Structure formats: structure tokens, C-alpha cells
mmCIF file of N, CA and C in Angstrom:
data_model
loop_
_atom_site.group_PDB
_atom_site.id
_atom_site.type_symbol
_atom_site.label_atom_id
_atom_site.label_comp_id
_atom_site.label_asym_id
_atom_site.label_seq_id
_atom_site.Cartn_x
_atom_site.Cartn_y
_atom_site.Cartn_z
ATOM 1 N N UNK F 1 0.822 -1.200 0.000
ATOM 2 C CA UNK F 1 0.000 0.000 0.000
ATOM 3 C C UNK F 1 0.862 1.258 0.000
ATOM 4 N N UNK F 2 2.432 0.880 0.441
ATOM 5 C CA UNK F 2 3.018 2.625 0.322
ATOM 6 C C UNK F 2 3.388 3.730 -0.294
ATOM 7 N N UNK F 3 2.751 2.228 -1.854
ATOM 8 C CA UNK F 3 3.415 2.775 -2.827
ATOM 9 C C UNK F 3 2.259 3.686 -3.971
ATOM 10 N N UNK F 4 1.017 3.005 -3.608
ATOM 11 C CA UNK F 4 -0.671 3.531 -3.775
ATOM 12 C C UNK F 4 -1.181 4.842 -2.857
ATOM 13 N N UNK F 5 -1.744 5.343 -4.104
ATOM 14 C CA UNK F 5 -2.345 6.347 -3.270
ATOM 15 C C UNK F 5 -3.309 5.895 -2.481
ATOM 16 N N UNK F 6 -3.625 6.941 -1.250
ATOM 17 C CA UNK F 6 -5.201 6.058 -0.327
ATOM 18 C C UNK F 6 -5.790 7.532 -1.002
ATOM 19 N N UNK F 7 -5.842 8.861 -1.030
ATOM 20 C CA UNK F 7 -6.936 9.339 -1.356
ATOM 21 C C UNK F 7 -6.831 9.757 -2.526
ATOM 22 N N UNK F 8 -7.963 9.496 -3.353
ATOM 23 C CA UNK F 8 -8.388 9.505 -4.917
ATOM 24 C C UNK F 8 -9.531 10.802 -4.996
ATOM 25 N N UNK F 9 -8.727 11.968 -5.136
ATOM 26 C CA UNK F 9 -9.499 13.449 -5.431
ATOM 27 C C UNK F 9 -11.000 13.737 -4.037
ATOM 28 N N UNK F 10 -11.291 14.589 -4.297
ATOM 29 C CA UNK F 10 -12.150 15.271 -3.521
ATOM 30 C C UNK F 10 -13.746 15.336 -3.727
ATOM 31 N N UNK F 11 -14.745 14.382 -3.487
ATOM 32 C CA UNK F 11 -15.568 13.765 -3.661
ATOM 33 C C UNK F 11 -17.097 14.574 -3.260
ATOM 34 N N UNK F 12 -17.068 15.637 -2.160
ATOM 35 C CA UNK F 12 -17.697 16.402 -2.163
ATOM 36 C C UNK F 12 -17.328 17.108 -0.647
ATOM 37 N N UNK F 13 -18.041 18.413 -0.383
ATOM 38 C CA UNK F 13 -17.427 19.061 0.466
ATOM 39 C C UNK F 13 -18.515 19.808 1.273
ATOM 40 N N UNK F 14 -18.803 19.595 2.679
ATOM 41 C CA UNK F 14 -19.896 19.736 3.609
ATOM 42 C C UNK F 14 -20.089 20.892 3.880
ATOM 43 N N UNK F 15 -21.186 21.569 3.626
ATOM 44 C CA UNK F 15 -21.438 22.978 4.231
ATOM 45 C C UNK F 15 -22.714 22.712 5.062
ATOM 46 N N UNK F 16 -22.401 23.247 6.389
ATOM 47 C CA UNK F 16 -23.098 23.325 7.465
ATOM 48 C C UNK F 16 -24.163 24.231 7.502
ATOM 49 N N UNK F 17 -25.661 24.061 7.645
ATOM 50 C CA UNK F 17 -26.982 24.915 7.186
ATOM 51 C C UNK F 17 -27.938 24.960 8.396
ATOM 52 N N UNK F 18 -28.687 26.020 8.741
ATOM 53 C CA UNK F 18 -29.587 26.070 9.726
ATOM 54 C C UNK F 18 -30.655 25.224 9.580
ATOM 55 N N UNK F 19 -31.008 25.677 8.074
ATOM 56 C CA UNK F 19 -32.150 25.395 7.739
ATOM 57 C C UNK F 19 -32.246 24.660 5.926
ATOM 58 N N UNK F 20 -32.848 23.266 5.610
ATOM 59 C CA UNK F 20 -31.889 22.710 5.123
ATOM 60 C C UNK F 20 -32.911 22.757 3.788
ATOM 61 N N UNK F 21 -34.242 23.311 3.894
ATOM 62 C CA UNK F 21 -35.263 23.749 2.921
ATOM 63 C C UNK F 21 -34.697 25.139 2.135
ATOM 64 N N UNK F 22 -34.582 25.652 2.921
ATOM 65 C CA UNK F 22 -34.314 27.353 3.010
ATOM 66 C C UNK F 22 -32.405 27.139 2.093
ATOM 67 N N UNK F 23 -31.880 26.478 2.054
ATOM 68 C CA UNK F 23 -30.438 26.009 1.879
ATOM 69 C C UNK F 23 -30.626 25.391 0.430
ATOM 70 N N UNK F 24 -31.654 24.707 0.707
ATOM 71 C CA UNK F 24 -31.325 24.268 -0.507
ATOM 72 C C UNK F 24 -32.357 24.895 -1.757
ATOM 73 N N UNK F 25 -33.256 25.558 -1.472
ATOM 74 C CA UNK F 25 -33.800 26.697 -2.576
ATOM 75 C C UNK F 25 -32.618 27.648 -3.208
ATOM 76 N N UNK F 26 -31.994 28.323 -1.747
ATOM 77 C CA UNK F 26 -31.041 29.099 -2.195
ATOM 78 C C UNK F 26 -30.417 28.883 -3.112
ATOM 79 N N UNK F 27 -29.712 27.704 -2.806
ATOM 80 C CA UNK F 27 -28.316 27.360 -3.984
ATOM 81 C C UNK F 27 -28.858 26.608 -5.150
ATOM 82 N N UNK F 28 -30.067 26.311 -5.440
ATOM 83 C CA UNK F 28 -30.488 25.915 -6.345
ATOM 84 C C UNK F 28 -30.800 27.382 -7.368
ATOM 85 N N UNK F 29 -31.782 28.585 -6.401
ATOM 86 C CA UNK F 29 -32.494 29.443 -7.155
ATOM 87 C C UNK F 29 -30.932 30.812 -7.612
ATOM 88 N N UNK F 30 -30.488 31.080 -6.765
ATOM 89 C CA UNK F 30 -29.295 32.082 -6.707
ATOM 90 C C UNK F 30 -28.166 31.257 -7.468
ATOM 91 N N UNK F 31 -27.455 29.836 -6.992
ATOM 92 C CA UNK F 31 -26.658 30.007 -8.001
ATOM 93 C C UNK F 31 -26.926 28.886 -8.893
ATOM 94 N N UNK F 32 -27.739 28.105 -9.292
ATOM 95 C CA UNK F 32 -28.382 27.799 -9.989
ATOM 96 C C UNK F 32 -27.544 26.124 -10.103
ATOM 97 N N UNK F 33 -27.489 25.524 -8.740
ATOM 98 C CA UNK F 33 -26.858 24.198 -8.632
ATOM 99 C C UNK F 33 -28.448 23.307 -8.623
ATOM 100 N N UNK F 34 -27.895 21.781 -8.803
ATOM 101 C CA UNK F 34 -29.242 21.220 -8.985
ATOM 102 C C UNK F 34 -29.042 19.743 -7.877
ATOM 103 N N UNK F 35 -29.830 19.419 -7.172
ATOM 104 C CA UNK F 35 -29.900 18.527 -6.099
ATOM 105 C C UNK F 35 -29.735 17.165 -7.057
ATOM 106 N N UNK F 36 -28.974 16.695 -6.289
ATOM 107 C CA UNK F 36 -28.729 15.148 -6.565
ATOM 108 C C UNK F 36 -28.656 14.004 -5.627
ATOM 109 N N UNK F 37 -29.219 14.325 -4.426
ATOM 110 C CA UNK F 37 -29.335 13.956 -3.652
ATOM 111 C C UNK F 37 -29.808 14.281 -2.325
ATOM 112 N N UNK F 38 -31.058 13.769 -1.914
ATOM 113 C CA UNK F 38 -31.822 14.537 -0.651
ATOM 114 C C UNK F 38 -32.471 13.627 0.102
ATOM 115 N N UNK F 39 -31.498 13.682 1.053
ATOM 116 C CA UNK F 39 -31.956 12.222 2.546
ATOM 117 C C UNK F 39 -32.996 13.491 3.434
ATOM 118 N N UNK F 40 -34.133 13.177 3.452
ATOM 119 C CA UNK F 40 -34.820 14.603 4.410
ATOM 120 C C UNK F 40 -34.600 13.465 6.048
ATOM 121 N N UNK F 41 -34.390 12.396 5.980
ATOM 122 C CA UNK F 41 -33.892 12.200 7.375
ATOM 123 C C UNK F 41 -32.568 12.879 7.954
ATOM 124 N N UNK F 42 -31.699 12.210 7.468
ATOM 125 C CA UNK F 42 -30.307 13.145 7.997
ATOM 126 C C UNK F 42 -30.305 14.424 7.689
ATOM 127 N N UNK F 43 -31.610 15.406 6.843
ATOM 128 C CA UNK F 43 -31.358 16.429 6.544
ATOM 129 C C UNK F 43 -30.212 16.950 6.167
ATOM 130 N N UNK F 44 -29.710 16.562 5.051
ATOM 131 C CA UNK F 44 -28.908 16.430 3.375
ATOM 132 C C UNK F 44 -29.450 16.583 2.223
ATOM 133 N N UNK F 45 -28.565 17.764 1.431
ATOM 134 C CA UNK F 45 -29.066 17.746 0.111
ATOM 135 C C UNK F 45 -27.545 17.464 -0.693
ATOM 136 N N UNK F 46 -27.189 16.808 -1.548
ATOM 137 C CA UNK F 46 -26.368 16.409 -2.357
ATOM 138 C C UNK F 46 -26.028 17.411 -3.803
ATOM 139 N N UNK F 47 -25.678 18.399 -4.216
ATOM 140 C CA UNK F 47 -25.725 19.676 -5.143
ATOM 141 C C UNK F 47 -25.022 19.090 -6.234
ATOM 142 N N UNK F 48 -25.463 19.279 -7.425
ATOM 143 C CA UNK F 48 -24.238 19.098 -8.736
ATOM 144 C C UNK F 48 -23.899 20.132 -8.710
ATOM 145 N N UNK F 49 -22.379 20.458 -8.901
ATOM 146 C CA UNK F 49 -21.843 21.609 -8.968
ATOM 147 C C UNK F 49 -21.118 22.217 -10.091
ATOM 148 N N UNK F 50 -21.605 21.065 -11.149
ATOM 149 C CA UNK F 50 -21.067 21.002 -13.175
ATOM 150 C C UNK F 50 -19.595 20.305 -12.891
ATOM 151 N N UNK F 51 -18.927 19.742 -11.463
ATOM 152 C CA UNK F 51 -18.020 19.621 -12.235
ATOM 153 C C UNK F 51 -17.433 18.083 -11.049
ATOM 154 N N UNK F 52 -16.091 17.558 -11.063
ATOM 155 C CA UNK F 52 -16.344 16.670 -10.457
ATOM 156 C C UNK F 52 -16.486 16.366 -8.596
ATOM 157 N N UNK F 53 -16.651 17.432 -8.482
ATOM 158 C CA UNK F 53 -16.904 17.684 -6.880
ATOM 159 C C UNK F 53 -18.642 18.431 -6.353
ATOM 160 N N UNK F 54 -19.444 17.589 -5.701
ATOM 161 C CA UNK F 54 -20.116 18.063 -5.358
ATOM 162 C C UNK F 54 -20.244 18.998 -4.079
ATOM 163 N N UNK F 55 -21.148 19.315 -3.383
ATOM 164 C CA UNK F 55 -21.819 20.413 -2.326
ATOM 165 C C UNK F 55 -22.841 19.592 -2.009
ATOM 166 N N UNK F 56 -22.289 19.871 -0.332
ATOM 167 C CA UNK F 56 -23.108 18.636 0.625
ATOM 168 C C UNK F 56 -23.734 19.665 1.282
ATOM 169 N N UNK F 57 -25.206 19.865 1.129
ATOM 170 C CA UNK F 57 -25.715 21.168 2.259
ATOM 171 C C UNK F 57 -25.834 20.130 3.567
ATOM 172 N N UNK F 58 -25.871 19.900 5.079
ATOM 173 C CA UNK F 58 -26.365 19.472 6.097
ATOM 174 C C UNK F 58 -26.659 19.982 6.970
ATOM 175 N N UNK F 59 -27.690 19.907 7.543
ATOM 176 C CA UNK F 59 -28.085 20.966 8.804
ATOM 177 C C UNK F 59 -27.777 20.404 9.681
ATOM 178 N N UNK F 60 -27.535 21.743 10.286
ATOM 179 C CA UNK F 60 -26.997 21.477 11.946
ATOM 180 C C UNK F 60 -28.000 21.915 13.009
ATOM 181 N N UNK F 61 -27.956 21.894 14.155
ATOM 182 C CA UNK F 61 -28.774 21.893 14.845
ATOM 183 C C UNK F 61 -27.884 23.427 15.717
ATOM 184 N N UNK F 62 -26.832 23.252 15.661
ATOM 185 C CA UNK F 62 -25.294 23.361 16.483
ATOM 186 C C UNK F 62 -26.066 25.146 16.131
ATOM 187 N N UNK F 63 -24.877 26.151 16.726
ATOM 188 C CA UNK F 63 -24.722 27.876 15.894
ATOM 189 C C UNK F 63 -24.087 27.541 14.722
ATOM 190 N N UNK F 64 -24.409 28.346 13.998
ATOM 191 C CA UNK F 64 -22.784 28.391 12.825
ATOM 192 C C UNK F 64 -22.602 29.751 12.663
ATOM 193 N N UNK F 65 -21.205 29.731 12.895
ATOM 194 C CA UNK F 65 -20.452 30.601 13.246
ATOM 195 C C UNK F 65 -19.042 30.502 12.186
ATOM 196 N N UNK F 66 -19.361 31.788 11.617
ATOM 197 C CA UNK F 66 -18.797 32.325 10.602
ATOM 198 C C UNK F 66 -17.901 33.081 10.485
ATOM 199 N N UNK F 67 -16.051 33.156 9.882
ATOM 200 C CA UNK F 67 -15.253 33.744 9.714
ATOM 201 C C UNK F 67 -14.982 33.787 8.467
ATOM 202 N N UNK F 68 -15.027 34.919 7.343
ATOM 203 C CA UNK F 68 -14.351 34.651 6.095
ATOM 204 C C UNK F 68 -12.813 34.527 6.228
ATOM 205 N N UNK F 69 -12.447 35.317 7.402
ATOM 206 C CA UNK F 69 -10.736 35.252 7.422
ATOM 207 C C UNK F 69 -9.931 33.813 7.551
ATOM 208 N N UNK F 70 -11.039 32.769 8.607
ATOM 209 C CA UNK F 70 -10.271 31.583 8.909
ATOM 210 C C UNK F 70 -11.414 30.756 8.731
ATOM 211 N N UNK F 71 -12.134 30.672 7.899
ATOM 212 C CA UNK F 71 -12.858 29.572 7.422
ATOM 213 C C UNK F 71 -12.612 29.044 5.899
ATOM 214 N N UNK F 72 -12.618 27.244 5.942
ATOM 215 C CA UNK F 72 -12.535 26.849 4.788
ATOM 216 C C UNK F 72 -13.764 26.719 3.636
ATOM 217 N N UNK F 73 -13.396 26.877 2.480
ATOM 218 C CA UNK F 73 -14.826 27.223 1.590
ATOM 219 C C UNK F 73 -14.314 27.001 0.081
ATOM 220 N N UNK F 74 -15.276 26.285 -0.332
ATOM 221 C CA UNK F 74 -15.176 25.894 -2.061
ATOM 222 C C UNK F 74 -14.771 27.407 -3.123
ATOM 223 N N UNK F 75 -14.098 27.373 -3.771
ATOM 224 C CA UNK F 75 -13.999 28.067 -4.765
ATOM 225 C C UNK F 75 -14.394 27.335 -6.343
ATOM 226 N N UNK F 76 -15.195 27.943 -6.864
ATOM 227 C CA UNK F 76 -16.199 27.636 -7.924
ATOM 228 C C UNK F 76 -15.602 28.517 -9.128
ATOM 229 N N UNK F 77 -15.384 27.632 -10.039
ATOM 230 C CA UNK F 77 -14.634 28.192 -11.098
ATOM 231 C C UNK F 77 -15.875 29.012 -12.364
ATOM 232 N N UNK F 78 -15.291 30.707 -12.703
ATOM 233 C CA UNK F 78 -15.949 31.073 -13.643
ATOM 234 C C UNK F 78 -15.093 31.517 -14.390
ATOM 235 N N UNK F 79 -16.297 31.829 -15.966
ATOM 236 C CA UNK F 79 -15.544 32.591 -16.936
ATOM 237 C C UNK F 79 -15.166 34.217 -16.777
ATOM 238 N N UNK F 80 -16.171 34.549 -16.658
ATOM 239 C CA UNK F 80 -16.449 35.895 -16.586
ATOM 240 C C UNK F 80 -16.436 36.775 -14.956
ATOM 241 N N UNK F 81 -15.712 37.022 -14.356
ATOM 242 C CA UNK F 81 -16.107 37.450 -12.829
ATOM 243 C C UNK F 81 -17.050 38.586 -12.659
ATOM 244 N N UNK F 82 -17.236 39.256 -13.578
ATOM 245 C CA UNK F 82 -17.833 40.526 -13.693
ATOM 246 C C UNK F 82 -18.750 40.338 -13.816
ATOM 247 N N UNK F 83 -19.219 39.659 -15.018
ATOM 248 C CA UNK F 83 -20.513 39.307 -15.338
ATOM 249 C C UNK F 83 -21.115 37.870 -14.111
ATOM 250 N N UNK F 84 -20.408 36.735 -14.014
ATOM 251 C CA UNK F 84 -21.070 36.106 -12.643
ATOM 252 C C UNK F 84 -21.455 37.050 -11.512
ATOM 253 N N UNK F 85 -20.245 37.943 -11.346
ATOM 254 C CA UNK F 85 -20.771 39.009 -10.013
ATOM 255 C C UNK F 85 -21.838 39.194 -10.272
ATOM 256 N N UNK F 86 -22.461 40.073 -11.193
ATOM 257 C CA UNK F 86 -23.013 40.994 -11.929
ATOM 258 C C UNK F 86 -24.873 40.281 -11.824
ATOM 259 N N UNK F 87 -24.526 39.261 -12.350
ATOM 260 C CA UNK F 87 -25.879 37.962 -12.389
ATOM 261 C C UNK F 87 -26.184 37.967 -10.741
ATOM 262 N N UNK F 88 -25.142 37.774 -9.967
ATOM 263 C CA UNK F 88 -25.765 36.945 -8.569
ATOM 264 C C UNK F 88 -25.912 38.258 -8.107
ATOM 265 N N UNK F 89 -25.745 39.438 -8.151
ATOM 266 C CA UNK F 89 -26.322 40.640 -7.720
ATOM 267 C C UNK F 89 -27.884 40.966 -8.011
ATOM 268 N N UNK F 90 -27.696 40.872 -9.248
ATOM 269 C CA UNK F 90 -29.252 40.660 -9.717
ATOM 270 C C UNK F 90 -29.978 39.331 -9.230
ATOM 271 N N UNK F 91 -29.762 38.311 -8.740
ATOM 272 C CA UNK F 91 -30.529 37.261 -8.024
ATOM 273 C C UNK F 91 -30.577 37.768 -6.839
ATOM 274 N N UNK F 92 -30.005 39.005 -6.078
ATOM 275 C CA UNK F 92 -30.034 39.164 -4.717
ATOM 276 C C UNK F 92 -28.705 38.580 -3.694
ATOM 277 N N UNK F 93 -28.088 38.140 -4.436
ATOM 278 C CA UNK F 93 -26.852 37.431 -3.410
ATOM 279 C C UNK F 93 -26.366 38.537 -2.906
ATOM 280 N N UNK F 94 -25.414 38.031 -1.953
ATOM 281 C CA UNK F 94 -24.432 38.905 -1.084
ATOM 282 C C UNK F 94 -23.027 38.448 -1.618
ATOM 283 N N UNK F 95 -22.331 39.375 -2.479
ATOM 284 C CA UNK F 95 -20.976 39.289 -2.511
ATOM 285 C C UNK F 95 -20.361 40.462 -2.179
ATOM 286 N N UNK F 96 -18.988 40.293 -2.280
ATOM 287 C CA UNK F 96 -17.966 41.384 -2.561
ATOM 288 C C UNK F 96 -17.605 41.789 -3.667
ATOM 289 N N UNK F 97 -16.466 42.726 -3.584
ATOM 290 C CA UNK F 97 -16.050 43.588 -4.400
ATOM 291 C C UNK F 97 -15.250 42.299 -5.207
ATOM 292 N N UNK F 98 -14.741 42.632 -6.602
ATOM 293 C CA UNK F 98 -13.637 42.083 -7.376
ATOM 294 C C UNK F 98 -12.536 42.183 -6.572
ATOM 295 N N UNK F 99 -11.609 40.837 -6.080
ATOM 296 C CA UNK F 99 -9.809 41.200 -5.935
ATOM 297 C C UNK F 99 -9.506 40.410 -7.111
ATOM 298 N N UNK F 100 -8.398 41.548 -7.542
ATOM 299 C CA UNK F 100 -7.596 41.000 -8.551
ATOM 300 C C UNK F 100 -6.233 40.976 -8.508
ATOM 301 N N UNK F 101 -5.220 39.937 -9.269
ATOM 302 C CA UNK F 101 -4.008 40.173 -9.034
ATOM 303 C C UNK F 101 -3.320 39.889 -10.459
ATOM 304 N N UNK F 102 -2.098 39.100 -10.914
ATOM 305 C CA UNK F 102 -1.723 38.756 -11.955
ATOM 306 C C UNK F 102 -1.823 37.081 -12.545
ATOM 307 N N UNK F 103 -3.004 36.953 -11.703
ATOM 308 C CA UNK F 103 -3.022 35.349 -11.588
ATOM 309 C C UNK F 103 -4.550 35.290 -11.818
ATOM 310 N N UNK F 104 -5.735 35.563 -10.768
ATOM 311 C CA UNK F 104 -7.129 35.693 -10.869
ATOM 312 C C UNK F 104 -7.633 36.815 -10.416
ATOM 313 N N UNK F 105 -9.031 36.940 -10.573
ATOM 314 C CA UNK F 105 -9.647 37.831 -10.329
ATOM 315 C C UNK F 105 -11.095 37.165 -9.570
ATOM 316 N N UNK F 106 -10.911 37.574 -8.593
ATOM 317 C CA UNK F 106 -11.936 36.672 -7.884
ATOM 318 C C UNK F 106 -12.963 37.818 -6.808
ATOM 319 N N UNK F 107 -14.549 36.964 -6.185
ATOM 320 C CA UNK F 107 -14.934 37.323 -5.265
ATOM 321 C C UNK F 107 -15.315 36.555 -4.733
ATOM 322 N N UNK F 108 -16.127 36.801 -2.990
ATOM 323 C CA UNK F 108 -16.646 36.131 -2.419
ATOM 324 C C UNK F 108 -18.844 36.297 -2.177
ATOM 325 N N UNK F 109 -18.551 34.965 -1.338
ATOM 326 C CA UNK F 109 -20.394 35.078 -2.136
ATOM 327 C C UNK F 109 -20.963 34.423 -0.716
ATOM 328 N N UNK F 110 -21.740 34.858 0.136
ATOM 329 C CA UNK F 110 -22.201 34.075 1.147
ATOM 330 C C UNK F 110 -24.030 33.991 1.036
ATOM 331 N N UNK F 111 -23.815 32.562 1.535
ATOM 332 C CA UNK F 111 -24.934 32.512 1.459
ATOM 333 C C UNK F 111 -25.894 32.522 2.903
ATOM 334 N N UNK F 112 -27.228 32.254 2.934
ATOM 335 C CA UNK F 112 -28.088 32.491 3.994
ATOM 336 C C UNK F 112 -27.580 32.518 5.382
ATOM 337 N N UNK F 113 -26.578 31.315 5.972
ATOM 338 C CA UNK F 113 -26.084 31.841 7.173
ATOM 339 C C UNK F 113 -24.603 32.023 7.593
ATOM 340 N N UNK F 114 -24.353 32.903 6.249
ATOM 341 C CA UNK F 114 -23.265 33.484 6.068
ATOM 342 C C UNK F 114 -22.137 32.475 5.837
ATOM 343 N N UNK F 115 -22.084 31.396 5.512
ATOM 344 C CA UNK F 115 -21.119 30.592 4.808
ATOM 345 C C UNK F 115 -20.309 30.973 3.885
ATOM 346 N N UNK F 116 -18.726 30.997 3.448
ATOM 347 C CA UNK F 116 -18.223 32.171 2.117
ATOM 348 C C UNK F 116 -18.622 30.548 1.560
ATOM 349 N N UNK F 117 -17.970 31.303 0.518
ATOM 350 C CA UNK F 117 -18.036 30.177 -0.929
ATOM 351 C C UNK F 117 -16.971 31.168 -1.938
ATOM 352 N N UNK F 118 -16.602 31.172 -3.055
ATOM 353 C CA UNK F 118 -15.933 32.034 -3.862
ATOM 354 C C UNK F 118 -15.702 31.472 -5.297
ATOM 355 N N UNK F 119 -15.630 32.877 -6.202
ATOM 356 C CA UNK F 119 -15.974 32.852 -7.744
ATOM 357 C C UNK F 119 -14.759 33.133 -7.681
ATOM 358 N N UNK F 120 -13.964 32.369 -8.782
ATOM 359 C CA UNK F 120 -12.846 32.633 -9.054
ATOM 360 C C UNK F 120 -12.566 32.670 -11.036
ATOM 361 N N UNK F 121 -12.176 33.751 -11.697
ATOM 362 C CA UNK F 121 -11.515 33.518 -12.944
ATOM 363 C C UNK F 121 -10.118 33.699 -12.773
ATOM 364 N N UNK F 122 -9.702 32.110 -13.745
ATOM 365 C CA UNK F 122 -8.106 32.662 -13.515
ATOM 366 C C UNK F 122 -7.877 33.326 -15.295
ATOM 367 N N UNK F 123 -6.829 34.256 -15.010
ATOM 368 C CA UNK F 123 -6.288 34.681 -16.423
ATOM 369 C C UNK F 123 -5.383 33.754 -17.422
ATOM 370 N N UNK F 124 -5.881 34.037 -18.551
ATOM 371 C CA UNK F 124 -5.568 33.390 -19.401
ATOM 372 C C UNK F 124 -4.148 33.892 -20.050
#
């Protein structure tokens, strides 16, 4: 085995939700992901996210408690940052401003209980 990998890519990635109705309209209606999976016992929704990693919404019962500075969070690849900004403004989202550097141009995007998430274009 030392010579095998044990982990084979990143399979999907858990975001913690108050409310798991309300969670999963959001990211369906704002950024326009589509459920692929919904246990309403464990209160789980399973998200396609177009690409090979999904978005695990699960509710918690717990606070969630939110840092953009030291919290971990998916970055979601776009073409256009301006124009994605531009769209999820007009759906009502909450983002930020454009940062840009010589590499990407990116923002951040939170959703209902303030979870980041982030749009990233890299330059071509």
C-alpha cells in the first residue's frame, strides 16, 4: 500500500446549514446548482456543482459561526467574474467587491447563514 495512493481526489465538500429547505432553494435558485441527492432524514441535500466535486448542504442543529478570514470554503470556477458578479447581484446574493491580481480575479459570495463560498476567474 506505500506505494498507492489512499486518497483519490475530492468527492464532495460539507457545508453546514440552519435550515436545510431554506439552503437548498437558495443554492439551487441564486446560483443555480441542482440537487442530486436529498436524505430529508439526515437532513442532506447532495448539489451538482457542473463539475467533479459536489456540495453537501447538512443541517446542523449546532450555531454556525462564521469567519471569512479563517474559514474553509469551495472556490467555484468562472468565466467571466464581472458578469457572474453581476448575475448573482441581480438574483439578490451577497458578494464582494472584485480582488484582482496577476493570476485571478476573484470574489466572495455568502450565502443564507453566512457561509463564504468564492468565484474565481483565472487569467488566461
Amino acid at each position: 500500500m506505500s506505494n498507492k495512493k489512499i486518497l483519490q481526489g475530492i468527492d464532495t465538500v460539507i457545508i453546514r446549514v440552519s435550515d436545510i429547505t431554506v439552503s437548498k432553494k437558495w443554492y439551487g435558485e441564486k446560483l443555480g446548482l441542482i440537487p442530486i441527492w436529498d436524505d430529508q432524514n439526515m437532513k442532506l441535500v447532495v448539489m451538482d456543482t457542473d463539475g467533479p466535486t459536489s456540495i453537501t448542504l447538512w443541517q446542523t442543529n449546532s450555531e454556525i459561526i462564521n469567519n471569512k478570514d479563517t474559514a474553509s470554503y469551495p472556490i467555484f470556477r468562472v468565466i467571466d467574474a464581472d458578469e457572474s458578479r453581476n448575475e448573482l447581484i441581480k438574483r439578490g446574493v451577497n458578494v464582494t467587491e472584485i480582488i484582482e491580481d496577476n493570476v485571478v480575479r476573484y470574489f466572495q459570495i455568502f450565502d443564507p447563514d453566512g457561509n463564504v463560498l468564492e468565484a474565481c476567474q483565472v487569467h488566461e
